[in-house]
mmCIF file of C-alpha atoms in Angstrom:
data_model
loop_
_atom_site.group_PDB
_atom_site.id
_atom_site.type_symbol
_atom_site.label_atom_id
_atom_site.label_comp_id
_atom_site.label_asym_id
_atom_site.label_seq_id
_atom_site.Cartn_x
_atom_site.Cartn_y
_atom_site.Cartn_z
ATOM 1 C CA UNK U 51 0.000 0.000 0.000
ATOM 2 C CA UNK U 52 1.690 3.629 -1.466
ATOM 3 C CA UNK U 53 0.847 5.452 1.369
ATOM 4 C CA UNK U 54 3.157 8.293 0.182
ATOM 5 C CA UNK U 55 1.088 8.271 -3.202
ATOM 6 C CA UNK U 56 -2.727 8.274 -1.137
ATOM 7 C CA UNK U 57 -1.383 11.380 0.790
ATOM 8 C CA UNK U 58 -0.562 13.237 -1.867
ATOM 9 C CA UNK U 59 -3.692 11.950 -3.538
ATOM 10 C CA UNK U 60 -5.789 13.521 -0.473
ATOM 11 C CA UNK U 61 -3.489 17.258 -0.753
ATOM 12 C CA UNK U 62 -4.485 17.565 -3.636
ATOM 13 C CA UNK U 63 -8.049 16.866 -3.841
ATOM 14 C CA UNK U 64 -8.290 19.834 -1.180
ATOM 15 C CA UNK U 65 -6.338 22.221 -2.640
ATOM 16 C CA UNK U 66 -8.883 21.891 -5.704
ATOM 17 C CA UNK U 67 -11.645 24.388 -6.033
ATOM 18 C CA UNK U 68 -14.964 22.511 -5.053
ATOM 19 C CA UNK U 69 -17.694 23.184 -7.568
ATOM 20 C CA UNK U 70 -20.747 23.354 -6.275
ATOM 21 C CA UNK U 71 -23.804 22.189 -7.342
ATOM 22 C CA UNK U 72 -26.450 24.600 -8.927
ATOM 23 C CA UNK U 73 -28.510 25.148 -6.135
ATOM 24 C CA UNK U 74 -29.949 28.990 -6.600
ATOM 25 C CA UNK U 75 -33.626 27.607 -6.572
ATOM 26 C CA UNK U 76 -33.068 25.133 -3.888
ATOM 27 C CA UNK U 77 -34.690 25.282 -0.649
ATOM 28 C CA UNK U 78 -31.820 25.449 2.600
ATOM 29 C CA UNK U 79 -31.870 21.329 2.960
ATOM 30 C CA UNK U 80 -30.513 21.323 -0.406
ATOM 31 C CA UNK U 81 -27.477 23.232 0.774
ATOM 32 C CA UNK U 82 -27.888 21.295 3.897
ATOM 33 C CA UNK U 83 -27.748 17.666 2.796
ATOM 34 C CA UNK U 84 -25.020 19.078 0.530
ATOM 35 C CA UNK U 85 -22.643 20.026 3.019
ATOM 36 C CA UNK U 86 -23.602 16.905 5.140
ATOM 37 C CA UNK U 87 -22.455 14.253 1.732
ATOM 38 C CA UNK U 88 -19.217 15.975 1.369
ATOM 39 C CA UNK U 89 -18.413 16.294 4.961
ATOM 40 C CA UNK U 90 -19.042 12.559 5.243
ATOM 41 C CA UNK U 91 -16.837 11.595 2.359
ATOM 42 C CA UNK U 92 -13.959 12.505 4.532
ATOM 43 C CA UNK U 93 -14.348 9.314 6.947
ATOM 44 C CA UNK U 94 -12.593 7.079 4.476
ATOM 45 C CA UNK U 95 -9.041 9.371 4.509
ATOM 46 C CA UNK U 96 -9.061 8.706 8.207
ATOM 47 C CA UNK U 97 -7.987 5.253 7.951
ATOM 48 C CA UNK U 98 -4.881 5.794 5.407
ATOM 49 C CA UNK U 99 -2.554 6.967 8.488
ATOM 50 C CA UNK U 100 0.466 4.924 8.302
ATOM 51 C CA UNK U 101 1.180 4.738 11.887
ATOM 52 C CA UNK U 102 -2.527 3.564 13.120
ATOM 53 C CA UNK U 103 -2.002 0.961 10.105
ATOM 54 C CA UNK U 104 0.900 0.045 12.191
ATOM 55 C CA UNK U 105 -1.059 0.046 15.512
ATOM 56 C CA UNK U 106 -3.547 -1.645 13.678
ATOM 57 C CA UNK U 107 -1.155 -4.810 12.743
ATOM 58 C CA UNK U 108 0.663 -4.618 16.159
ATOM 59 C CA UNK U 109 -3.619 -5.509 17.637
ATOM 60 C CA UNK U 110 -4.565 -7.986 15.139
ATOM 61 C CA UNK U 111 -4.283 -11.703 16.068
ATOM 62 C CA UNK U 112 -2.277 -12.228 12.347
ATOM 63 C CA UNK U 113 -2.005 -15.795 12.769
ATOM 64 C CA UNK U 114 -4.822 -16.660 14.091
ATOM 65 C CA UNK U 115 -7.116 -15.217 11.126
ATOM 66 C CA UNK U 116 -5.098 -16.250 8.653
ATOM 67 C CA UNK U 117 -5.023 -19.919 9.916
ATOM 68 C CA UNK U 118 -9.094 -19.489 10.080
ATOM 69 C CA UNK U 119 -9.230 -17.905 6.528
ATOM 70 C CA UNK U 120 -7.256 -20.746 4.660
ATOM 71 C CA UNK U 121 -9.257 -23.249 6.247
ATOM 72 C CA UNK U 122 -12.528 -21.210 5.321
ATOM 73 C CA UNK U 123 -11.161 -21.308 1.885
ATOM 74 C CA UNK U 124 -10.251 -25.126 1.942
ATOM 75 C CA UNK U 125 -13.794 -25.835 3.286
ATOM 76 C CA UNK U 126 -15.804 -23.095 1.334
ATOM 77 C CA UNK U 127 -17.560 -24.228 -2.481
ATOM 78 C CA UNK U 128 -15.293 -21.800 -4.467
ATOM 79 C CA UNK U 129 -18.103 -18.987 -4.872
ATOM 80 C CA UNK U 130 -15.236 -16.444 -2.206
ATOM 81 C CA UNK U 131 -11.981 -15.666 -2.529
ATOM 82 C CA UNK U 132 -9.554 -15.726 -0.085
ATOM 83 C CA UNK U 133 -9.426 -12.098 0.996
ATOM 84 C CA UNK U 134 -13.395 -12.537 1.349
ATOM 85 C CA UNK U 135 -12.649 -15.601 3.891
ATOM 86 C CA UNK U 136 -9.967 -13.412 5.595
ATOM 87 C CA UNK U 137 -13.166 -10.675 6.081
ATOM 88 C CA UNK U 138 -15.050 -12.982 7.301
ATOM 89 C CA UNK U 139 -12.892 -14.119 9.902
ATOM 90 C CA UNK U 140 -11.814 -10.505 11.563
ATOM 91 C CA UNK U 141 -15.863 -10.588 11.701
ATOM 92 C CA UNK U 142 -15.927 -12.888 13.901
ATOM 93 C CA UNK U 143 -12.974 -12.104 15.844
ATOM 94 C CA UNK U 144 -14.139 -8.116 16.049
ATOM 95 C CA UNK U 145 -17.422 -9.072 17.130
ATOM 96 C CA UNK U 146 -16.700 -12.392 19.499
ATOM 97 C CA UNK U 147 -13.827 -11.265 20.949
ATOM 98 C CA UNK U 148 -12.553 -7.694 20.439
ATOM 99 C CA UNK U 149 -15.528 -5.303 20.102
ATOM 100 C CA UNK U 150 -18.222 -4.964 22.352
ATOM 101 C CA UNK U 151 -21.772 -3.358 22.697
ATOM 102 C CA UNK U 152 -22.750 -0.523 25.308
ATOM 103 C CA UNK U 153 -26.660 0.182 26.095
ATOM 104 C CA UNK U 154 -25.541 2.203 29.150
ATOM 105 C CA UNK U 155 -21.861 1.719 31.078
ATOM 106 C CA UNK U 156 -21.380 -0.599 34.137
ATOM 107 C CA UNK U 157 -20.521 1.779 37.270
ATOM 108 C CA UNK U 158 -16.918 2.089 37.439
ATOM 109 C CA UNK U 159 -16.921 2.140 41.516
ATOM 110 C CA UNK U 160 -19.550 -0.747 41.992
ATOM 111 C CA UNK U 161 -20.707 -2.186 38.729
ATOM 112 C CA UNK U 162 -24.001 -1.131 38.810
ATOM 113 C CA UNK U 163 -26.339 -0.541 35.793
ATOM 114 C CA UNK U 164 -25.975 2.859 35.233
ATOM 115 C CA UNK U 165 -29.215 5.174 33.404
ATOM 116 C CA UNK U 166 -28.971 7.989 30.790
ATOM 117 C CA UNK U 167 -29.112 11.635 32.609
ATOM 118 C CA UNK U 168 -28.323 13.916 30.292
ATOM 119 C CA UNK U 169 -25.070 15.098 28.043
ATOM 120 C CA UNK U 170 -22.192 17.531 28.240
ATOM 121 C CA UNK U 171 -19.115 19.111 26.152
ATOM 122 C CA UNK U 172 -15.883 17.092 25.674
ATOM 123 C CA UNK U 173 -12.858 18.099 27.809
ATOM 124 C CA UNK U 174 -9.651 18.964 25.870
ATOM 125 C CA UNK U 175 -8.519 15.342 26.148
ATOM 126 C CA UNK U 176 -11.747 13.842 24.870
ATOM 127 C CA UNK U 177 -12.003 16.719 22.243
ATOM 128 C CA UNK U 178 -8.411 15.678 21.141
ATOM 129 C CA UNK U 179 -9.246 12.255 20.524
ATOM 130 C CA UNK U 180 -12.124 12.693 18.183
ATOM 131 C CA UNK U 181 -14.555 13.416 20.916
ATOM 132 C CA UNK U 182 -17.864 15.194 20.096
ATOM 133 C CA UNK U 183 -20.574 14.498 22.150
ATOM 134 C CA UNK U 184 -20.065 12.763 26.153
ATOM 135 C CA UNK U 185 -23.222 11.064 27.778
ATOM 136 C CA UNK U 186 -23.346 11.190 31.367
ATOM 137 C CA UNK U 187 -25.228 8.242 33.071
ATOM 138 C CA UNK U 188 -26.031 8.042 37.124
ATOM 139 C CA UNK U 189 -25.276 4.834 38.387
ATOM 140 C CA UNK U 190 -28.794 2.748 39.717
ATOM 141 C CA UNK U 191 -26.377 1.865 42.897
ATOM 142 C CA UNK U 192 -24.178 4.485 44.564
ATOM 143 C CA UNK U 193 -25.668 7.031 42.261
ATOM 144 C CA UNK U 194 -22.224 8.256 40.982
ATOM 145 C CA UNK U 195 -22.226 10.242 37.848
ATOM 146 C CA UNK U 196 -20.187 8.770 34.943
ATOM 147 C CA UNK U 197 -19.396 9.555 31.733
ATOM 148 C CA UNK U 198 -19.313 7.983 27.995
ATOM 149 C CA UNK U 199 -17.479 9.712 25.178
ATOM 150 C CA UNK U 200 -18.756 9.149 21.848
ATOM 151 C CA UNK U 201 -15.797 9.016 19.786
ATOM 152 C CA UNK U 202 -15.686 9.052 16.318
ATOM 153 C CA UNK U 203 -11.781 8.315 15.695
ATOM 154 C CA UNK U 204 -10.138 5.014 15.005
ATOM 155 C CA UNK U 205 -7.639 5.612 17.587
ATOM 156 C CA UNK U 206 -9.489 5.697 21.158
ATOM 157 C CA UNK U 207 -11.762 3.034 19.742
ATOM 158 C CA UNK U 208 -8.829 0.397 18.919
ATOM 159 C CA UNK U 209 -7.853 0.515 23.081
ATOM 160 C CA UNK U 210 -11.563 1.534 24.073
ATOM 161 C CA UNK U 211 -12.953 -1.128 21.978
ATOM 162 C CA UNK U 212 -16.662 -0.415 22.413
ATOM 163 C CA UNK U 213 -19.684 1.822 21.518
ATOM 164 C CA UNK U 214 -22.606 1.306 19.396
ATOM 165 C CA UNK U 215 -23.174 1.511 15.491
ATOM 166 C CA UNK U 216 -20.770 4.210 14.932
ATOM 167 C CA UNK U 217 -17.769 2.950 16.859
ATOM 168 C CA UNK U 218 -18.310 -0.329 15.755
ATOM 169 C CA UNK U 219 -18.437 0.804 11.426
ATOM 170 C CA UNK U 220 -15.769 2.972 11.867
ATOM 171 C CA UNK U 221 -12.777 0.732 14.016
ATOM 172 C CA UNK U 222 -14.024 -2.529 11.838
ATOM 173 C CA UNK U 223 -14.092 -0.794 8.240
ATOM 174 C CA UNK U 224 -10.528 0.615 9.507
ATOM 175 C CA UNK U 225 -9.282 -3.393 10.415
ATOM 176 C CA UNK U 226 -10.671 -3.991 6.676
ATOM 177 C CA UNK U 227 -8.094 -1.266 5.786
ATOM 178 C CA UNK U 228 -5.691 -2.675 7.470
ATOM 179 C CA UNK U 229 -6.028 -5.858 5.974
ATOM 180 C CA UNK U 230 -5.591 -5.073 2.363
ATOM 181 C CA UNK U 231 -9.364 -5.349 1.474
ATOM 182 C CA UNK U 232 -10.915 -1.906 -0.605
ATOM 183 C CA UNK U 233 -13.320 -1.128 1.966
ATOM 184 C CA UNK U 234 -16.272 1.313 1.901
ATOM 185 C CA UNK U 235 -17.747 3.185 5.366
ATOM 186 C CA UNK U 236 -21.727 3.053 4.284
ATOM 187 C CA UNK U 237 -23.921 5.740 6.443
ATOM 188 C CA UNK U 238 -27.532 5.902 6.441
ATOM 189 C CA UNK U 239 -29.391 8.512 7.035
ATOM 190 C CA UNK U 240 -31.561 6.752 9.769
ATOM 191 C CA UNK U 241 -28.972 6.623 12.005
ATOM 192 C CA UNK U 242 -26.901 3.365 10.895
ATOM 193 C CA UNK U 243 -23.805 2.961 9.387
ATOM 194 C CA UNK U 244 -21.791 -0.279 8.311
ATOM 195 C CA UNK U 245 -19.171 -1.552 5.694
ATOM 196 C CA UNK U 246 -18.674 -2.703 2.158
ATOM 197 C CA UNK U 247 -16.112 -4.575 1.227
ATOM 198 C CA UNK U 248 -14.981 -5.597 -2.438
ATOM 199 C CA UNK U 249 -14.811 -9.272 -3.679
ATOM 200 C CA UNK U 250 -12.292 -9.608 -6.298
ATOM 201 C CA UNK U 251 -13.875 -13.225 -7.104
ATOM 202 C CA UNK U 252 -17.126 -11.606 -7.313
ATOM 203 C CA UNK U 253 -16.324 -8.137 -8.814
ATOM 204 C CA UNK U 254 -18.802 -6.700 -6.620
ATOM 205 C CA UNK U 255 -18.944 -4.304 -3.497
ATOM 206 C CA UNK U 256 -20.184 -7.074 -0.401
ATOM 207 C CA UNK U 257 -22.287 -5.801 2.580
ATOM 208 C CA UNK U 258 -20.639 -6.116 5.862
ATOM 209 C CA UNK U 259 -21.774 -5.340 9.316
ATOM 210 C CA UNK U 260 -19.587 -6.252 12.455
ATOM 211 C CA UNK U 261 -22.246 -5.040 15.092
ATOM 212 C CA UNK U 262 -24.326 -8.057 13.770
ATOM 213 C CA UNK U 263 -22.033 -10.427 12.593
ATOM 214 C CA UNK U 264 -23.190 -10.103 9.386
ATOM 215 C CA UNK U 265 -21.654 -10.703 5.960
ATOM 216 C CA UNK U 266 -23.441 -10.566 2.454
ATOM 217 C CA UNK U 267 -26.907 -10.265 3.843
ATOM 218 C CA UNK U 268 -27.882 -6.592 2.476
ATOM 219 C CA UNK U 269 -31.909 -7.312 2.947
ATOM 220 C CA UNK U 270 -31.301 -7.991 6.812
ATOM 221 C CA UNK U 271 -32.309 -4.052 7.700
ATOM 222 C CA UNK U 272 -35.457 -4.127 5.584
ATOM 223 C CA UNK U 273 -36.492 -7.020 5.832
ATOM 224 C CA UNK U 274 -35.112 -8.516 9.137
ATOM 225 C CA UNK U 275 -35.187 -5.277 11.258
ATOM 226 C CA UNK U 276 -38.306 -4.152 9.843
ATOM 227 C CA UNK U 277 -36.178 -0.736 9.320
ATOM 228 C CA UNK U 278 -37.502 2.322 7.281
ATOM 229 C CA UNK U 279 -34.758 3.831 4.772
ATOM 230 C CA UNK U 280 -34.130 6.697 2.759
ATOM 231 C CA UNK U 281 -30.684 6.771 1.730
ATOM 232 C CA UNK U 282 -27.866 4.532 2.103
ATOM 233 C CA UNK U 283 -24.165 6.000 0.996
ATOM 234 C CA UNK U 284 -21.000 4.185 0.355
ATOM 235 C CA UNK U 285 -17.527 6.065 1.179
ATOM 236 C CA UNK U 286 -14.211 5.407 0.251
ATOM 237 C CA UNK U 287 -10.899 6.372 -0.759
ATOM 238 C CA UNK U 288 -11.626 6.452 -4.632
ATOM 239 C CA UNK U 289 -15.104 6.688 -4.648
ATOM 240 C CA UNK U 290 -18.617 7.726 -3.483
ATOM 241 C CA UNK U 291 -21.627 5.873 -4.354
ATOM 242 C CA UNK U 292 -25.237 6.054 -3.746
ATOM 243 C CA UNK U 293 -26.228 2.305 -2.849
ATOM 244 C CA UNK U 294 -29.543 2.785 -1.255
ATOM 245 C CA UNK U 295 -30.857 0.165 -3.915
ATOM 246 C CA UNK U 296 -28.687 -2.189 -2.550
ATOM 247 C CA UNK U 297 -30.599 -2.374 0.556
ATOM 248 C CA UNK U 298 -33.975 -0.546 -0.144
ATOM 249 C CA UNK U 299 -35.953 -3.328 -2.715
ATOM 250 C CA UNK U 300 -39.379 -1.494 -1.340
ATOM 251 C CA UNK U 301 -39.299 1.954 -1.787
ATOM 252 C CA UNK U 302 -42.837 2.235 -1.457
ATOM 253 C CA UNK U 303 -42.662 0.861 2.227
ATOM 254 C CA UNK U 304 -39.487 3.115 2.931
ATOM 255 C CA UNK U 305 -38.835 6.822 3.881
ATOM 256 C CA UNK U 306 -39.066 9.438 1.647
ATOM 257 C CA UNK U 307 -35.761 10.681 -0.740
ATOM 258 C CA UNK U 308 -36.681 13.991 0.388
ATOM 259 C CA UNK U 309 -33.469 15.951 1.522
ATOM 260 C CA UNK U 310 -32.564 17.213 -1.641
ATOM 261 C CA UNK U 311 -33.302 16.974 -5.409
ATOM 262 C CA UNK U 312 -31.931 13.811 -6.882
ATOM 263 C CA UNK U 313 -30.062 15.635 -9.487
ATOM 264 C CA UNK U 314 -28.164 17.404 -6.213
ATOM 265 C CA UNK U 315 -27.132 13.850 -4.660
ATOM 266 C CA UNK U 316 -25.621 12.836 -8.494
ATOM 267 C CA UNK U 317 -23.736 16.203 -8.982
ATOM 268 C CA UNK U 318 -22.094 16.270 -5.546
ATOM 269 C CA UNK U 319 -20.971 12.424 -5.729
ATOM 270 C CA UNK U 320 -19.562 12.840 -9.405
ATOM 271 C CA UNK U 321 -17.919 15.393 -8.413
ATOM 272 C CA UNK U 322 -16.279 13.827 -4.958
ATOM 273 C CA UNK U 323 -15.458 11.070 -7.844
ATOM 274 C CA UNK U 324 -13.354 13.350 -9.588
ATOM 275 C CA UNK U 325 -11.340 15.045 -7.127
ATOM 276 C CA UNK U 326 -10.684 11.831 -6.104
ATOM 277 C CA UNK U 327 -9.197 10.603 -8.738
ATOM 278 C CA UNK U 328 -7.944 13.226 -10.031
ATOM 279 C CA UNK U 329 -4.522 12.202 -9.267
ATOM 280 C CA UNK U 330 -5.050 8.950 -10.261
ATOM 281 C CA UNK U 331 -2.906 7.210 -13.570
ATOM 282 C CA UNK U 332 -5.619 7.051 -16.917
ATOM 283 C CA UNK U 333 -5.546 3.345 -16.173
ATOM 284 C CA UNK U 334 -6.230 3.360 -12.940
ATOM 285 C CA UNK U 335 -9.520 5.987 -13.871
ATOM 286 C CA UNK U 336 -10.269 3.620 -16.480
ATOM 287 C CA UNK U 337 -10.648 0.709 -13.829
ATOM 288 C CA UNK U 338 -13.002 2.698 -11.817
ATOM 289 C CA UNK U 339 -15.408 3.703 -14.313
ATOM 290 C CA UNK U 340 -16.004 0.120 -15.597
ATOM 291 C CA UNK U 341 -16.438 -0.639 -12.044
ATOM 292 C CA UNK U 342 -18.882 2.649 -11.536
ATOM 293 C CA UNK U 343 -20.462 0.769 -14.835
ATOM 294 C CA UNK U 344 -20.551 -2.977 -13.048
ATOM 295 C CA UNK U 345 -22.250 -1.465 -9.997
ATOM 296 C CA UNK U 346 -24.849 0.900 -11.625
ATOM 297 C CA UNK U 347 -26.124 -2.083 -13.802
ATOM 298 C CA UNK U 348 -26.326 -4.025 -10.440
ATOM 299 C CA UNK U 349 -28.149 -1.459 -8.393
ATOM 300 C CA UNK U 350 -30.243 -0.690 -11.643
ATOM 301 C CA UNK U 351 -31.408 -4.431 -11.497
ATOM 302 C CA UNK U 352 -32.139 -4.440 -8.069
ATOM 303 C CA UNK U 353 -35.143 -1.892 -8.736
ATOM 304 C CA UNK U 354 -36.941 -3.973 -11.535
ATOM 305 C CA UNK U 355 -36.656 -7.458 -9.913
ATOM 306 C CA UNK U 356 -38.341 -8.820 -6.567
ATOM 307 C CA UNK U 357 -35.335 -10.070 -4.744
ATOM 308 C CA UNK U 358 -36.717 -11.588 -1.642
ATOM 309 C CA UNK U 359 -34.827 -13.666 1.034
ATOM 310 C CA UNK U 360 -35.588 -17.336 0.822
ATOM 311 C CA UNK U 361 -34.966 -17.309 4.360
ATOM 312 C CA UNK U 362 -35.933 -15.754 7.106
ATOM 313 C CA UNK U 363 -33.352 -12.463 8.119
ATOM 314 C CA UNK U 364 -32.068 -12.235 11.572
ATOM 315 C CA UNK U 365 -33.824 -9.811 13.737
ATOM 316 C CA UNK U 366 -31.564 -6.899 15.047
ATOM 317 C CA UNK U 367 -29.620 -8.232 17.980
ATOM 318 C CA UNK U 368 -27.671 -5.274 19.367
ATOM 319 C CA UNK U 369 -29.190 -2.755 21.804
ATOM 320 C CA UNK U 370 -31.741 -2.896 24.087
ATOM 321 C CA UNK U 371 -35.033 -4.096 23.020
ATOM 322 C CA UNK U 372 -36.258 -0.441 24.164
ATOM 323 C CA UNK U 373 -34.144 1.513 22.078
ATOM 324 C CA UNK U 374 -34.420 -1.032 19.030
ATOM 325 C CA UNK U 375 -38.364 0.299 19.177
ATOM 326 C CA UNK U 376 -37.767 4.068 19.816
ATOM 327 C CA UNK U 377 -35.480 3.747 16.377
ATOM 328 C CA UNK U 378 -37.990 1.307 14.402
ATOM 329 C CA UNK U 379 -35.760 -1.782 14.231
ATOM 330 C CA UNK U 380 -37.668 -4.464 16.379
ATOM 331 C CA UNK U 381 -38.197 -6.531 13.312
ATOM 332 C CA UNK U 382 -41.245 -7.198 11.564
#
């Protein structure tokens, strides 16, 4: 990996004038959602630090997935390849054994369940390490106040090692990184975000999400969570893509596209496509457009076909069956 090469890459691509959209008769969410796309598309440069690639490998059990992906491979039917085996094993690692879940923080002095109170502002330490929000919970014991930084960084969260949704997308699409694998950081705009990861065997962009366990099973929010969607957006270091498709088959039974005018969300992610790649050789450009080709035709189909499981999707099995409600993913 030309780390050297993907710095310069990102210089440049900020030094560029950004055009803007035409957005004159455009209501405010226009400039809004905008704003929010390109601020987003960021994310992916934050895992291309040479030194947390380094922390990275110093925290990952090498041996130990590689042993599981070969036999993975030697057991599997052919249909993966062997970096899609490897995947699937730091799944299971990051989610059995390195990650874990956090409705509401034990009590540090006496291990208590501890209840939401309220919020406050990061202190320069927290603020430092990515910090943007802190929620402060009362413990049901001794009734000691404790708090919970939210961080969004890939550094606190590889010694941390918990959180919800967003720590868990952003430290696992970061191992994917690490790994080798071309890895996408997908948000959603009702409050979810997960990875994609792409299968050289396949030639296709594979749904991954580490706070499930879940690999290849892009239907499991609609149709196992029962969860509403608008749109669905795929990040990475060469490319922004709108994948909603992907994981939306019933619009009709999903939440309105309306943040912006559809012509807005194609401007602003062919133009995060060209700065960048900007830098990029003419072969390398060339590579991603068929690709941008491959994957349009895909998500094209997706709309015109009924593509339901066979089997039943699991339910969501993360957070409390309280807050799965209050956010419209207790299944169907």
């Amino acid at each position: 990996m030309n780390f050297q090469a993907i710095t310069e890459r990102f210089k440049n691509m900020m030094q560029q004038k950004t055009t803007r959209p035409s957005t004159a008769s455009q209501p405010p969410e226009s400039f809004a959602f905008y704003h929010q796309i390109r601020q987003l598309s960021q994310e992916p440069w934050t895992y291309e630090d040479p030194e947390l690639q380094d922390v990275a490998m110093s925290i990952l059990p090498l041996e130990k997935l590689f042993e599981d992906a070969t036999k993975r491979e030697k057991d599997g039917n052919g249909s993966w390849g062997y970096q899609d085996y490897l995947i699937q094993s730091l799944l299971s690692w990051f989610k059995q054994e390195f990650f874990s879940w956090v409705n509401s923080p034990k009590c540090e002095s006496c291990q208590s369940d501890t209840h939401l109170i309220g919020a406050c502002r990061p202190n320069t330490e927290e603020s430092f390490q990515g910090c943007n929000n802190v929620e402060v919970y009362q413990c049901n014991g001794c009734s000691r106040q404790q708090r919970f930084p939210r961080y969004n960084k890939v550094r606190p969260l590889l010694f941390s090692r918990t959180g919800r949704c967003g720590e868990w997308a952003c430290c696992f699409t970061f191992l994917c990184r690490a790994l080798g694998s071309r890895a996408r950081w997908v948000w959603n705009a009702e409050d979810h975000v997960w990875t994609e990861v792409y299968s050289f065997k396949q030639n296709r962009w594979v749904h991954v999400d580490s706070c499930e366990e879940s690999f290849d099973q892009p239907l499991i929010y609609e149709q196992g969570w029962g969860k509403k969607m608008s749109y669905c957006i795929g990040f990475s270091i060469d490319s922004v893509r709108d994948v909603s498709s992907r994981y939306i088959r019933d619009p009709e039974n999903g939440n309105p596209r309306n943040r912006c005018p559809e012509i807005v969300i194609e401007h602003t992610i062919k133009s995060l496509n060209e700065e960048f790649r900007s830098a990029l050789s003419e072969y390398d450009r060339s590579k991603l457009l068929d690709e941008d080709r491959r994957e349009k035709e895909e998500l094209i189909s997706y709309r015109t076909r009924e593509d339901l499981s066979s089997s039943a999707l699991p339910a969501r099995q993360t957070g409390s069956e309280d807050w799965k409600r209050e956010r419209g993913e207790g299944g169907n």
